[in-house]
Amino acid sequence: MEDDYFHSVTLDASLCKGCTVCIKGCPTEAIRVQKGRAWIIPERCIDCGECIRTCPSGAKKAISDPLSLLVHFDYTVAIPAPTLYGQFRSTISCNRILTALKTLGFDDVYEVAAAAEILSQETRDYLGRDQGKGALISSSCPVVVRLVETRFPSLLDQLIPMISPMELSARIVREREKDRPGSVGVFFISPCAAKVTDVKNPRGISLSSVDGVIGIKDIYKELSLAVAQVEVEENLNIASALGISWARTDGEGSAVYSENHISVDGIDHVIDVLENLENGHIRDVDFVEMMSCPGGCVGGPLAVENPYVARNIVCTRERRHQEGNCTVPAELPHLPEGIDLFWTEALESRATHLLDHDYKTAMKMMEEMEVIRGSLPGLDCGACGAPSCLALAEDIVRGKTTEIDCVFKLREKIRDLTREMIALDSHMPPGLDR
Amino acid sequence: MNFEYQVTGDDYALVGRASSDIKKKLKQLGIPMGTIKRTAISMYEAEINMVIHAQGGSIHVDLEDEQIRIVLKDTGPGIPDLDLAMEEGYTTASEAARELGFGAGMGLMNIQRNSDSLHIDSIMGVGTTVTILLKIGD
Ligand code: SF4
Ligand code: SF4
């Protein structure tokens, strides 16, 4: 683990106006505005990118790796997310996009869509072996995995303990190139901010096989130019419609061929369904696809094209691949020998909202919280920099701030002080009081 | 410490608010995961029942040192035959509720299976009080 608290999503303090717009949309109540700017509580952030979408000043950013990282390796391989295909008009072939991507400085390209295809098959088999744990939840979206860890730990054992398509792609590349002399660098071309975090600080495995995560938006300009300049398209596209569909909502769900699956996209809907799973209300479902971004990965914060447009493009490509009037795949994706698909480390609950490890102390704090909450106006206005009056009460109990962060409380205090001053003003020192 | 919730009847969109809120609190208090899950299932089930059969009511949750006590009170029609109601598959849910997938007749059984004690007081035409106890600990 490189840095426990590394996050792709960060604040550019020079752009933040302290407007408090972002604090309410954060699904883990990880943002506070203090001293005129937003702060992200690192242990709570799950890199969902919601704050990037809502910040009106563009102050929330997702950090990813630069192309310049390539020079550190003797041989480099790009592993593009299927979402990349949604960023260019559907008349531009997958092979053309992949060929162009290669010209940006890579020695080879391997599609994550191909690995997704393998995982679809493996997930299908896994579901077939009746687990008896109720509905199983896909763990391909790193935000969902982190959300379950922090807010729904009772569902941890329902997460499918398999590596993501990105990770599998990287392992396949490493396996293929294992005899190559010199260093091999594997770079994920990503719509996803959380994957940047996931590579630095993975879950379920101890070390990622990916060397860098490059945001689609960061190379989009160069890539578009390169796409226009491709003369001979290489036959690099081996993935079929099945793998490509993972870019959008219900792609994975359908690829797994489970009759009783549901596909959920958008962080609010994900939370709603997780609540229902925890309540035991979702029955008769054996597989739950969950994507934190609207529309699936096409809605990722590092993608460029509008998610709905991208989704349509992806669907068009899938149809064309199915109809088969596309170049014949060079090889069919299959799982090479010796690659382990399963997690090797157990996930643990990360109770980032725990008040105290001692139940009695926690209870006392909660009692205090309720008293404080009762004295606050209950408007959840956000002017204090906390997402709700209850969250402010929690911050106060945790000793992070005081009641006068609340503008109403501050006014009350000022009014009381004023009254006191007026009362004092009419009180003359005995010597003068005639 | 204790918490009070008012549940309005026939508003299916709001079902589960009280259980969600309690779940959040239990997590803040560091209650073991298994207990949280059992509490969530029992309380949610009881909350739905209250909405479907009794036009809502009130929920009172007591967090004690060693157990969680949930008391749901309604002024609904009451349960005609308690023994029958406990049987799997038995339901008196309205057509509208059934269409929404509620009231599949698993409710009380499910609560019993997940809690440590379930007690129901019901008087026809007066209302029903459901008391659920859950021991804290996995
Ligand atoms: S990325 Fe998501 S979890 Fe992190 S601070 Fe932004 S909204 Fe909150
Ligand atoms: S939906 Fe896709 S892009 Fe968005 S956070 Fe999840 S994995 Fe990343």
Coordinates of C-alpha atoms and ligand atoms in Angstrom, one line a residue:
Chain A
M1 CA 0.0 0.0 0.0
E2 CA 1.5 3.2 -1.2
D3 CA -0.5 5.8 0.6
D4 CA -3.5 4.9 2.6
Y5 CA -5.1 8.2 2.1
F6 CA -4.1 9.0 -1.5
H7 CA -7.0 10.2 -3.5
S8 CA -7.4 11.0 -7.2
V9 CA -10.1 13.5 -6.4
T10 CA -8.6 16.6 -5.0
L11 CA -9.3 20.3 -4.5
D12 CA -7.7 23.1 -6.3
A13 CA -7.8 25.6 -3.5
S14 CA -7.0 28.6 -5.8
L15 CA -10.4 28.0 -7.6
C16 CA -12.5 27.1 -4.6
K17 CA -14.9 30.0 -3.6
G18 CA -16.1 28.2 -0.5
C19 CA -19.7 28.2 -1.9
T20 CA -20.6 24.9 -0.1
V21 CA -22.4 23.5 -3.2
C22 CA -20.4 20.3 -3.1
I23 CA -20.9 19.4 0.5
K24 CA -24.5 18.1 0.2
G25 CA -23.9 15.9 -2.8
C26 CA -21.1 13.9 -1.3
P27 CA -22.4 10.4 -0.5
T28 CA -20.1 9.8 2.4
E29 CA -20.4 13.3 3.9
A30 CA -16.6 13.7 3.3
I31 CA -16.5 17.4 2.5
R32 CA -16.5 20.4 4.9
V33 CA -16.0 24.0 4.1
Q34 CA -13.8 25.8 6.6
K35 CA -11.8 29.0 6.3
G36 CA -13.4 29.9 3.0
R37 CA -12.5 26.7 1.1
A38 CA -13.5 23.0 0.9
W39 CA -11.6 20.2 2.6
I40 CA -12.0 16.6 1.8
I41 CA -11.8 14.2 4.8
P42 CA -9.4 11.6 3.3
E43 CA -10.6 8.5 5.1
R44 CA -14.2 9.1 4.0
C45 CA -13.7 10.0 0.4
I46 CA -14.5 7.1 -2.1
D47 CA -13.4 9.0 -5.2
C48 CA -16.9 8.9 -6.8
G49 CA -16.3 12.2 -8.5
E50 CA -19.8 13.6 -7.5
C51 CA -18.1 16.8 -6.3
I52 CA -16.3 17.2 -9.6
R53 CA -19.7 17.1 -11.3
T54 CA -21.3 19.6 -8.9
C55 CA -18.6 22.2 -8.3
P56 CA -19.6 25.3 -10.2
S57 CA -16.1 26.7 -10.1
G58 CA -14.3 23.6 -11.5
A59 CA -12.2 23.5 -8.3
K60 CA -12.6 19.7 -7.8
K61 CA -10.2 17.8 -10.0
A62 CA -9.2 14.2 -10.6
I63 CA -5.5 13.7 -10.7
S64 CA -4.2 11.0 -13.1
D65 CA -0.8 10.1 -14.5
P66 CA 0.8 12.0 -17.4
L67 CA 1.9 10.4 -20.7
S68 CA 5.5 11.4 -19.8
L69 CA 5.6 8.5 -17.4
L70 CA 6.1 6.2 -20.4
V71 CA 9.8 7.2 -20.7
H72 CA 10.6 5.3 -17.5
F73 CA 9.9 1.9 -19.2
D74 CA 11.6 0.0 -22.0
Y75 CA 8.4 -1.4 -23.3
T76 CA 4.9 0.1 -22.8
V77 CA 1.4 -1.3 -23.3
A78 CA -1.8 0.7 -23.2
I79 CA -4.8 -1.0 -21.8
P80 CA -7.8 1.2 -22.8
A81 CA -11.2 1.0 -21.0
P82 CA -14.1 0.1 -23.3
T83 CA -15.4 3.6 -22.6
L84 CA -12.7 4.9 -25.0
Y85 CA -14.8 3.6 -27.9
G86 CA -17.6 5.8 -26.8
Q87 CA -15.5 9.0 -27.2
F88 CA -15.3 8.9 -31.0
R89 CA -18.0 8.8 -33.6
S90 CA -19.2 5.3 -34.3
T91 CA -18.1 5.5 -37.9
I92 CA -14.5 5.5 -36.7
S93 CA -13.6 1.9 -36.2
C94 CA -12.3 0.4 -32.9
N95 CA -9.1 -0.6 -34.8
R96 CA -8.5 2.9 -35.9
I97 CA -8.9 4.2 -32.4
L98 CA -6.5 1.6 -31.0
T99 CA -4.0 2.1 -33.8
A100 CA -4.0 5.9 -33.0
L101 CA -3.6 5.2 -29.3
K102 CA -0.5 3.2 -30.0
T103 CA 1.1 6.0 -31.9
L104 CA 1.0 8.2 -28.8
G105 CA 4.0 6.3 -27.7
F106 CA 3.0 2.7 -26.8
D107 CA 4.6 -0.4 -28.1
D108 CA 1.4 -2.4 -27.9
V109 CA -2.3 -2.2 -27.0
Y110 CA -4.5 -4.7 -25.2
E111 CA -8.2 -4.0 -24.7
V112 CA -9.7 -4.1 -21.3
A113 CA -12.9 -5.1 -23.1
A114 CA -11.2 -8.4 -23.9
A115 CA -10.5 -9.0 -20.2
A116 CA -14.1 -8.0 -19.4
E117 CA -15.2 -10.8 -21.7
I118 CA -13.2 -13.3 -19.8
L119 CA -14.6 -12.0 -16.5
S120 CA -18.1 -12.2 -17.8
Q121 CA -17.6 -15.9 -18.4
E122 CA -15.9 -16.4 -15.0
T123 CA -18.6 -14.5 -13.2
R124 CA -21.2 -16.6 -14.8
D125 CA -19.4 -19.7 -13.5
Y126 CA -19.1 -18.2 -10.1
L127 CA -22.8 -17.4 -9.9
G128 CA -23.5 -21.0 -11.1
R129 CA -21.8 -22.4 -8.0
D130 CA -24.6 -21.5 -5.6
Q131 CA -23.0 -19.4 -2.9
G132 CA -26.0 -19.2 -0.7
K133 CA -25.1 -15.6 0.3
G134 CA -28.1 -13.9 -1.4
A135 CA -27.6 -11.5 -4.3
L136 CA -24.0 -11.2 -5.3
I137 CA -22.7 -7.7 -6.0
S138 CA -20.2 -6.9 -8.8
S139 CA -16.9 -5.5 -7.6
S140 CA -15.8 -4.0 -10.9
C141 CA -16.5 -0.4 -9.8
P142 CA -14.0 0.6 -7.2
V143 CA -16.4 3.3 -5.8
V144 CA -19.0 0.6 -5.0
V145 CA -16.3 -1.5 -3.3
R146 CA -15.3 1.5 -1.1
L147 CA -18.9 2.5 -0.5
V148 CA -19.6 -1.0 0.8
E149 CA -16.5 -0.9 3.0
T150 CA -17.5 2.3 4.6
R151 CA -21.3 2.5 4.6
F152 CA -22.5 -1.1 4.1
P153 CA -19.9 -3.4 5.7
S154 CA -22.6 -6.0 6.4
L155 CA -22.7 -6.6 2.6
L156 CA -18.9 -7.2 2.2
D157 CA -19.3 -10.9 1.8
Q158 CA -21.8 -10.4 -1.0
L159 CA -19.2 -8.7 -3.2
I160 CA -17.8 -11.0 -5.8
P161 CA -14.2 -11.5 -4.8
M162 CA -12.7 -11.1 -8.3
I163 CA -10.3 -8.6 -9.8
S164 CA -11.5 -5.9 -12.2
P165 CA -11.2 -6.1 -16.0
M166 CA -8.4 -3.4 -15.7
E167 CA -6.4 -5.6 -13.3
L168 CA -6.9 -8.7 -15.4
S169 CA -5.8 -7.0 -18.5
A170 CA -2.6 -5.9 -16.8
R171 CA -2.0 -9.4 -15.5
I172 CA -2.5 -10.8 -19.0
V173 CA -0.1 -8.3 -20.5
R174 CA 2.5 -9.1 -17.8
E175 CA 2.1 -12.8 -18.4
R176 CA 2.6 -12.3 -22.2
E177 CA 5.6 -10.1 -21.8
K178 CA 7.2 -11.9 -18.9
D179 CA 10.2 -13.0 -21.0
R180 CA 10.8 -9.6 -22.5
P181 CA 14.1 -8.1 -21.3
G182 CA 13.9 -4.7 -19.7
S183 CA 11.0 -3.0 -17.9
V184 CA 7.4 -3.3 -19.1
G185 CA 5.0 -0.5 -18.3
V186 CA 1.2 -1.1 -18.3
F187 CA -1.0 2.0 -18.6
F188 CA -4.7 2.1 -18.1
I189 CA -6.5 4.6 -20.4
S190 CA -9.2 5.6 -18.0
P191 CA -12.6 7.3 -17.7
C192 CA -12.4 6.7 -14.0
A193 CA -10.9 8.7 -11.2
A194 CA -11.4 5.9 -8.7
K195 CA -9.2 3.6 -10.7
V196 CA -6.3 6.0 -10.2
T197 CA -6.8 5.6 -6.5
D198 CA -7.4 1.8 -6.9
V199 CA -4.0 1.3 -8.5
K200 CA -2.2 3.1 -5.8
N201 CA -4.2 1.6 -3.0
P202 CA -6.0 -1.5 -4.3
R203 CA -8.6 -3.6 -2.6
G204 CA -8.7 -7.4 -2.5
I205 CA -5.1 -7.7 -3.8
S206 CA -1.9 -6.4 -2.3
L207 CA -0.3 -4.8 -5.4
S208 CA -1.7 -3.7 -8.7
S209 CA -0.1 -4.8 -12.0
V210 CA -0.9 -1.4 -13.5
D211 CA 1.9 1.2 -13.6
G212 CA -0.1 4.2 -14.4
V213 CA -3.6 5.5 -15.1
I214 CA -4.0 8.1 -17.8
G215 CA -7.2 10.0 -18.0
I216 CA -9.0 9.9 -21.3
K217 CA -9.5 13.7 -21.2
D218 CA -5.8 14.3 -20.7
I219 CA -4.9 12.7 -24.0
Y220 CA -8.1 13.3 -25.9
K221 CA -6.7 16.1 -28.0
E222 CA -3.6 14.3 -29.1
L223 CA -5.6 11.1 -29.6
S224 CA -8.2 12.8 -31.9
L225 CA -5.4 14.2 -34.0
A226 CA -3.8 10.8 -34.2
V227 CA -7.1 9.2 -35.1
A228 CA -7.3 11.5 -38.1
Q229 CA -3.8 10.6 -39.2
V230 CA -4.0 6.8 -39.1
E231 CA -3.1 5.4 -42.5
V232 CA -3.1 1.7 -42.0
E233 CA -5.4 0.3 -39.3
E234 CA -3.8 -2.5 -37.3
N235 CA -5.9 -5.4 -36.3
L236 CA -5.9 -4.7 -32.6
N237 CA -9.5 -5.1 -31.7
I238 CA -10.0 -8.6 -30.3
A239 CA -13.0 -7.9 -28.0
S240 CA -16.5 -8.4 -29.2
A241 CA -19.8 -6.7 -28.3
L242 CA -19.9 -8.6 -25.0
G243 CA -16.8 -6.9 -23.7
I244 CA -17.4 -3.5 -25.2
S245 CA -20.8 -3.4 -23.5
W246 CA -19.1 -3.1 -20.1
A247 CA -18.7 0.6 -20.8
R248 CA -22.3 1.3 -20.2
T249 CA -24.9 0.3 -17.7
D250 CA -26.3 -3.2 -18.0
G251 CA -23.4 -4.3 -20.2
E252 CA -21.8 -6.3 -17.5
G253 CA -25.2 -7.4 -16.1
S254 CA -26.3 -8.8 -19.5
A255 CA -22.8 -10.3 -20.3
V256 CA -23.0 -12.3 -17.2
Y257 CA -26.2 -13.9 -18.6
S258 CA -27.9 -14.1 -15.3
E259 CA -31.7 -14.1 -15.7
N260 CA -32.3 -12.5 -12.4
H261 CA -29.9 -9.6 -12.5
I262 CA -30.4 -5.9 -11.9
S263 CA -28.2 -3.1 -13.1
V264 CA -27.8 0.0 -11.2
D265 CA -26.1 3.2 -12.2
G266 CA -25.6 6.6 -10.5
I267 CA -24.3 6.8 -6.9
D268 CA -27.7 7.7 -5.4
H269 CA -29.4 4.7 -7.0
V270 CA -26.5 2.6 -5.9
I271 CA -26.9 3.7 -2.3
D272 CA -30.7 3.1 -2.5
V273 CA -30.2 -0.5 -3.7
L274 CA -27.5 -1.2 -1.2
E275 CA -29.9 0.0 1.6
N276 CA -32.5 -2.4 0.2
L277 CA -30.1 -5.2 0.0
E278 CA -29.1 -4.6 3.6
N279 CA -32.8 -4.6 4.6
G280 CA -33.3 -7.9 2.9
H281 CA -35.8 -6.3 0.7
I282 CA -34.2 -7.4 -2.6
R283 CA -35.0 -11.1 -3.1
D284 CA -35.0 -13.2 -6.2
V285 CA -32.0 -11.4 -7.6
D286 CA -28.8 -13.3 -8.0
F287 CA -26.5 -10.7 -9.5
V288 CA -26.3 -6.9 -9.0
E289 CA -24.3 -4.8 -11.4
M290 CA -23.4 -1.5 -9.8
M291 CA -21.8 1.5 -11.5
S292 CA -21.3 4.6 -9.5
C293 CA -21.3 6.9 -12.6
P294 CA -24.5 8.0 -14.4
G295 CA -24.9 5.6 -17.4
G296 CA -22.0 3.5 -16.3
C297 CA -18.3 4.1 -17.0
V298 CA -19.3 6.3 -20.0
G299 CA -20.3 8.8 -17.3
G300 CA -16.9 8.7 -15.6
P301 CA -15.3 12.0 -14.6
L302 CA -12.2 11.5 -16.9
A303 CA -14.3 10.8 -20.0
V304 CA -14.9 13.6 -22.5
E305 CA -18.1 12.8 -24.5
N306 CA -21.5 13.3 -23.0
P307 CA -22.4 10.1 -21.2
Y308 CA -25.7 9.6 -23.1
V309 CA -24.1 10.2 -26.5
A310 CA -21.2 7.9 -25.5
R311 CA -23.6 5.2 -24.5
N312 CA -25.4 5.4 -27.8
I313 CA -22.1 5.1 -29.7
V314 CA -21.1 2.1 -27.6
C315 CA -24.4 0.5 -28.3
T316 CA -24.1 1.1 -32.1
R317 CA -20.6 -0.5 -32.0
E318 CA -22.0 -3.5 -30.1
R319 CA -24.7 -4.0 -32.8
R320 CA -22.2 -3.7 -35.6
H321 CA -19.9 -6.2 -33.9
Q322 CA -22.8 -8.6 -33.4
E323 CA -23.8 -8.3 -37.0
G324 CA -20.2 -9.3 -37.8
N325 CA -19.5 -6.7 -40.5
C326 CA -16.6 -5.7 -38.5
T327 CA -13.0 -7.0 -39.0
V328 CA -12.7 -10.6 -37.8
P329 CA -11.1 -10.6 -34.3
A330 CA -7.4 -11.6 -34.4
E331 CA -7.9 -14.0 -31.5
L332 CA -10.6 -14.8 -29.1
P333 CA -10.1 -13.6 -25.5
H334 CA -9.4 -16.4 -23.1
L335 CA -7.9 -16.7 -19.7
P336 CA -4.2 -17.6 -20.0
E337 CA -2.9 -20.3 -17.7
G338 CA -1.5 -19.3 -14.3
I339 CA -3.5 -16.1 -13.8
D340 CA -5.5 -15.9 -10.6
L341 CA -8.8 -14.0 -10.9
F342 CA -9.6 -14.0 -7.2
W343 CA -8.9 -11.7 -4.4
T344 CA -6.2 -12.7 -2.1
E345 CA -6.9 -10.3 0.7
A346 CA -10.1 -10.1 2.7
L347 CA -11.9 -6.8 2.7
E348 CA -12.4 -5.2 6.0
S349 CA -15.1 -2.9 7.3
R350 CA -13.9 0.7 7.3
A351 CA -16.2 2.3 9.8
T352 CA -15.3 5.9 8.9
H353 CA -18.3 7.2 10.7
L354 CA -17.7 5.4 14.0
L355 CA -17.9 7.8 16.9
D356 CA -15.8 5.8 19.2
H357 CA -14.5 2.3 19.6
D358 CA -16.0 2.1 23.0
Y359 CA -19.8 1.6 22.8
K360 CA -20.5 3.5 26.0
T361 CA -18.4 6.5 24.9
A362 CA -20.0 6.4 21.4
M363 CA -23.4 6.3 23.0
K364 CA -22.6 9.3 25.2
M365 CA -21.4 11.2 22.1
M366 CA -24.5 10.3 20.2
E367 CA -26.6 11.6 23.1
E368 CA -24.7 14.8 23.1
M369 CA -25.1 15.0 19.3
E370 CA -28.9 14.7 19.6
V371 CA -29.0 17.5 22.2
I372 CA -26.9 19.8 20.0
R373 CA -29.0 18.9 16.9
G374 CA -32.1 19.8 18.8
S375 CA -30.7 23.3 19.5
L376 CA -29.8 23.9 15.9
P377 CA -32.3 25.3 13.5
G378 CA -32.8 22.1 11.5
L379 CA -32.6 23.9 8.1
D380 CA -29.6 22.0 6.9
C381 CA -28.6 25.2 5.1
G382 CA -25.0 24.3 4.8
A383 CA -23.7 27.7 5.7
C384 CA -21.7 26.2 8.5
G385 CA -19.8 24.2 6.0
A386 CA -21.2 20.9 7.1
P387 CA -23.8 19.0 5.0
S388 CA -26.5 19.0 7.6
C389 CA -27.3 20.2 11.1
L390 CA -26.7 16.7 12.3
A391 CA -23.3 16.5 10.6
L392 CA -22.4 19.8 12.3
A393 CA -23.6 18.3 15.6
E394 CA -21.3 15.3 14.9
D395 CA -18.3 17.6 14.1
I396 CA -18.9 19.5 17.4
V397 CA -19.0 16.3 19.4
R398 CA -15.9 15.1 17.7
G399 CA -14.3 18.3 18.9
K400 CA -13.6 19.5 15.3
T401 CA -15.6 22.7 15.6
T402 CA -18.0 24.8 17.7
E403 CA -21.6 25.7 17.7
I404 CA -21.0 29.3 16.5
D405 CA -20.2 27.9 13.0
C406 CA -23.9 28.0 12.7
V407 CA -24.9 31.4 11.6
F408 CA -28.2 31.3 13.6
K409 CA -26.3 30.3 16.7
L410 CA -23.8 33.1 16.1
R411 CA -26.7 35.6 15.7
E412 CA -28.2 34.4 18.9
K413 CA -24.9 34.9 20.7
I414 CA -24.5 38.4 19.3
R415 CA -28.1 39.2 20.4
D416 CA -27.4 37.9 23.9
L417 CA -24.2 39.9 24.0
T418 CA -25.9 43.0 22.8
R419 CA -28.6 42.6 25.5
E420 CA -25.9 42.2 28.1
M421 CA -24.1 45.3 26.8
I422 CA -27.2 47.4 26.9
A423 CA -27.9 46.2 30.4
L424 CA -24.4 47.1 31.4
D425 CA -24.6 50.4 29.7
S426 CA -27.4 51.5 32.0
H427 CA -25.4 50.4 35.0
M428 CA -23.3 53.4 36.3
P429 CA -20.3 53.0 38.6
P430 CA -21.5 53.8 42.1
G431 CA -19.4 57.0 42.2
L432 CA -21.2 58.5 39.2
D433 CA -24.6 57.0 39.8
R434 CA -26.5 60.1 41.2
Chain B
M1 CA -30.9 6.4 24.4
N2 CA -34.1 6.4 22.3
F3 CA -35.4 7.6 19.0
E4 CA -39.0 8.3 17.8
Y5 CA -40.2 8.0 14.2
Q6 CA -43.6 8.8 12.7
V7 CA -44.5 6.7 9.7
T8 CA -47.1 7.9 7.3
G9 CA -49.4 5.3 5.8
D10 CA -49.7 4.4 2.2
D11 CA -46.6 6.3 1.1
Y12 CA -44.5 3.5 -0.2
A13 CA -41.9 5.9 -1.5
L14 CA -41.0 6.7 2.1
V15 CA -40.9 3.2 3.4
G16 CA -37.6 2.4 5.0
R17 CA -36.6 5.9 6.1
A18 CA -36.7 5.1 9.8
S19 CA -34.8 1.8 9.4
S20 CA -32.2 3.6 7.3
D21 CA -31.7 6.2 9.9
I22 CA -31.4 3.7 12.7
K23 CA -28.9 1.7 10.6
K24 CA -26.8 4.8 10.2
K25 CA -26.8 5.3 14.0
L26 CA -25.9 1.7 14.8
K27 CA -22.9 2.0 12.4
Q28 CA -21.8 5.2 14.2
L29 CA -22.0 3.4 17.5
G30 CA -19.9 0.5 16.3
I31 CA -22.7 -2.2 16.8
P32 CA -21.5 -5.5 15.3
M33 CA -22.4 -6.0 11.6
G34 CA -24.6 -9.1 12.1
T35 CA -26.7 -7.2 14.7
I36 CA -27.1 -4.3 12.3
K37 CA -28.2 -6.6 9.5
R38 CA -30.7 -8.4 11.7
T39 CA -32.0 -5.1 13.0
A40 CA -32.3 -3.6 9.5
I41 CA -34.3 -6.6 8.2
S42 CA -36.6 -6.8 11.2
M43 CA -37.3 -3.1 11.5
Y44 CA -37.8 -2.7 7.7
E45 CA -40.2 -5.6 7.6
A46 CA -42.2 -4.2 10.5
E47 CA -42.2 -0.7 9.0
I48 CA -43.6 -2.0 5.7
N49 CA -46.3 -4.0 7.6
M50 CA -47.3 -0.8 9.4
V51 CA -47.6 1.1 6.1
I52 CA -49.5 -1.6 4.3
H53 CA -51.9 -2.7 7.0
A54 CA -52.3 0.2 9.4
Q55 CA -51.9 3.5 7.6
G56 CA -48.7 4.1 9.5
G57 CA -48.0 4.7 13.1
S58 CA -45.0 5.4 15.4
I59 CA -41.8 3.6 15.9
H60 CA -39.8 3.8 19.1
V61 CA -36.3 2.5 19.2
D62 CA -34.4 2.1 22.5
L63 CA -30.7 1.5 22.3
E64 CA -29.7 -0.2 25.6
D65 CA -26.4 -1.5 26.7
E66 CA -27.0 -5.1 25.7
Q67 CA -30.0 -5.0 23.4
I68 CA -32.1 -3.0 20.9
R69 CA -35.8 -2.7 21.6
I70 CA -38.0 -1.6 18.8
V71 CA -41.7 -0.9 19.5
L72 CA -44.0 -0.2 16.6
K73 CA -47.5 1.2 17.5
D74 CA -50.3 1.7 15.1
T75 CA -54.1 2.4 15.4
G76 CA -54.9 0.1 12.5
P77 CA -57.5 -2.6 12.1
G78 CA -55.6 -5.1 14.2
I79 CA -54.6 -8.7 13.3
P80 CA -57.6 -11.1 13.4
D81 CA -55.7 -14.4 13.9
L82 CA -52.2 -14.0 15.2
D83 CA -51.2 -17.7 14.8
L84 CA -52.3 -17.6 11.2
A85 CA -50.5 -14.3 10.5
M86 CA -47.3 -15.9 11.7
E87 CA -47.5 -18.6 9.0
E88 CA -45.4 -18.2 5.9
G89 CA -47.5 -17.1 2.9
Y90 CA -50.3 -15.6 4.8
T91 CA -51.1 -12.0 3.8
T92 CA -53.9 -9.6 4.0
A93 CA -52.2 -6.9 1.9
S94 CA -54.3 -4.7 -0.2
E95 CA -54.3 -5.2 -4.0
A96 CA -52.3 -2.0 -4.5
A97 CA -49.7 -3.1 -2.0
R98 CA -49.4 -6.6 -3.5
E99 CA -48.9 -5.1 -6.9
L100 CA -45.9 -3.2 -5.5
G101 CA -44.5 -6.5 -4.3
F102 CA -45.2 -5.9 -0.6
G103 CA -47.0 -8.2 1.7
A104 CA -45.8 -11.4 0.1
G105 CA -46.7 -12.9 3.5
M106 CA -43.2 -13.3 4.8
G107 CA -43.1 -10.3 7.0
L108 CA -43.7 -11.6 10.6
M109 CA -41.8 -14.9 9.9
N110 CA -38.9 -12.9 8.7
I111 CA -38.9 -10.7 11.8
Q112 CA -39.1 -13.7 14.0
R113 CA -36.2 -15.4 12.2
N114 CA -34.0 -12.3 12.5
S115 CA -34.8 -11.1 16.0
D116 CA -34.3 -12.5 19.5
S117 CA -37.9 -11.9 20.5
L118 CA -41.1 -10.8 18.8
H119 CA -44.1 -9.9 20.7
I120 CA -47.4 -8.8 19.2
D121 CA -50.4 -7.2 21.0
S122 CA -53.3 -6.7 18.8
I123 CA -56.8 -5.6 19.5
M124 CA -59.3 -5.7 16.7
G125 CA -60.4 -2.2 15.7
V126 CA -58.0 -0.6 18.2
G127 CA -54.5 -1.3 16.9
T128 CA -51.4 -3.3 17.1
T129 CA -48.2 -3.0 19.0
V130 CA -45.2 -5.0 17.8
T131 CA -42.2 -5.3 20.1
I132 CA -39.0 -6.6 18.7
L133 CA -35.9 -7.3 20.8
L134 CA -32.4 -7.8 19.4
K135 CA -29.4 -8.7 21.5
I136 CA -26.3 -6.8 20.6
G137 CA -23.5 -9.1 19.5
D138 CA -22.9 -11.5 16.6
Ligands
SF4_1 S1 -15.1 12.2 -4.7 FE1 -17.1 11.6 -3.9 S2 -16.7 10.9 -1.9 FE2 -14.9 12.1 -2.5 S3 -15.3 14.1 -1.7 FE3 -16.0 14.1 -3.8 S4 -18.2 13.6 -3.6 FE4 -17.2 13.0 -1.6
SF4_2 S1 -18.8 3.6 -12.9 FE1 -16.9 3.2 -14.0 S2 -16.0 5.2 -14.3 FE2 -17.5 5.4 -12.7 S3 -16.4 5.1 -10.8 FE3 -17.3 3.1 -11.3 S4 -15.7 2.1 -12.5 FE4 -15.1 4.3 -12.4

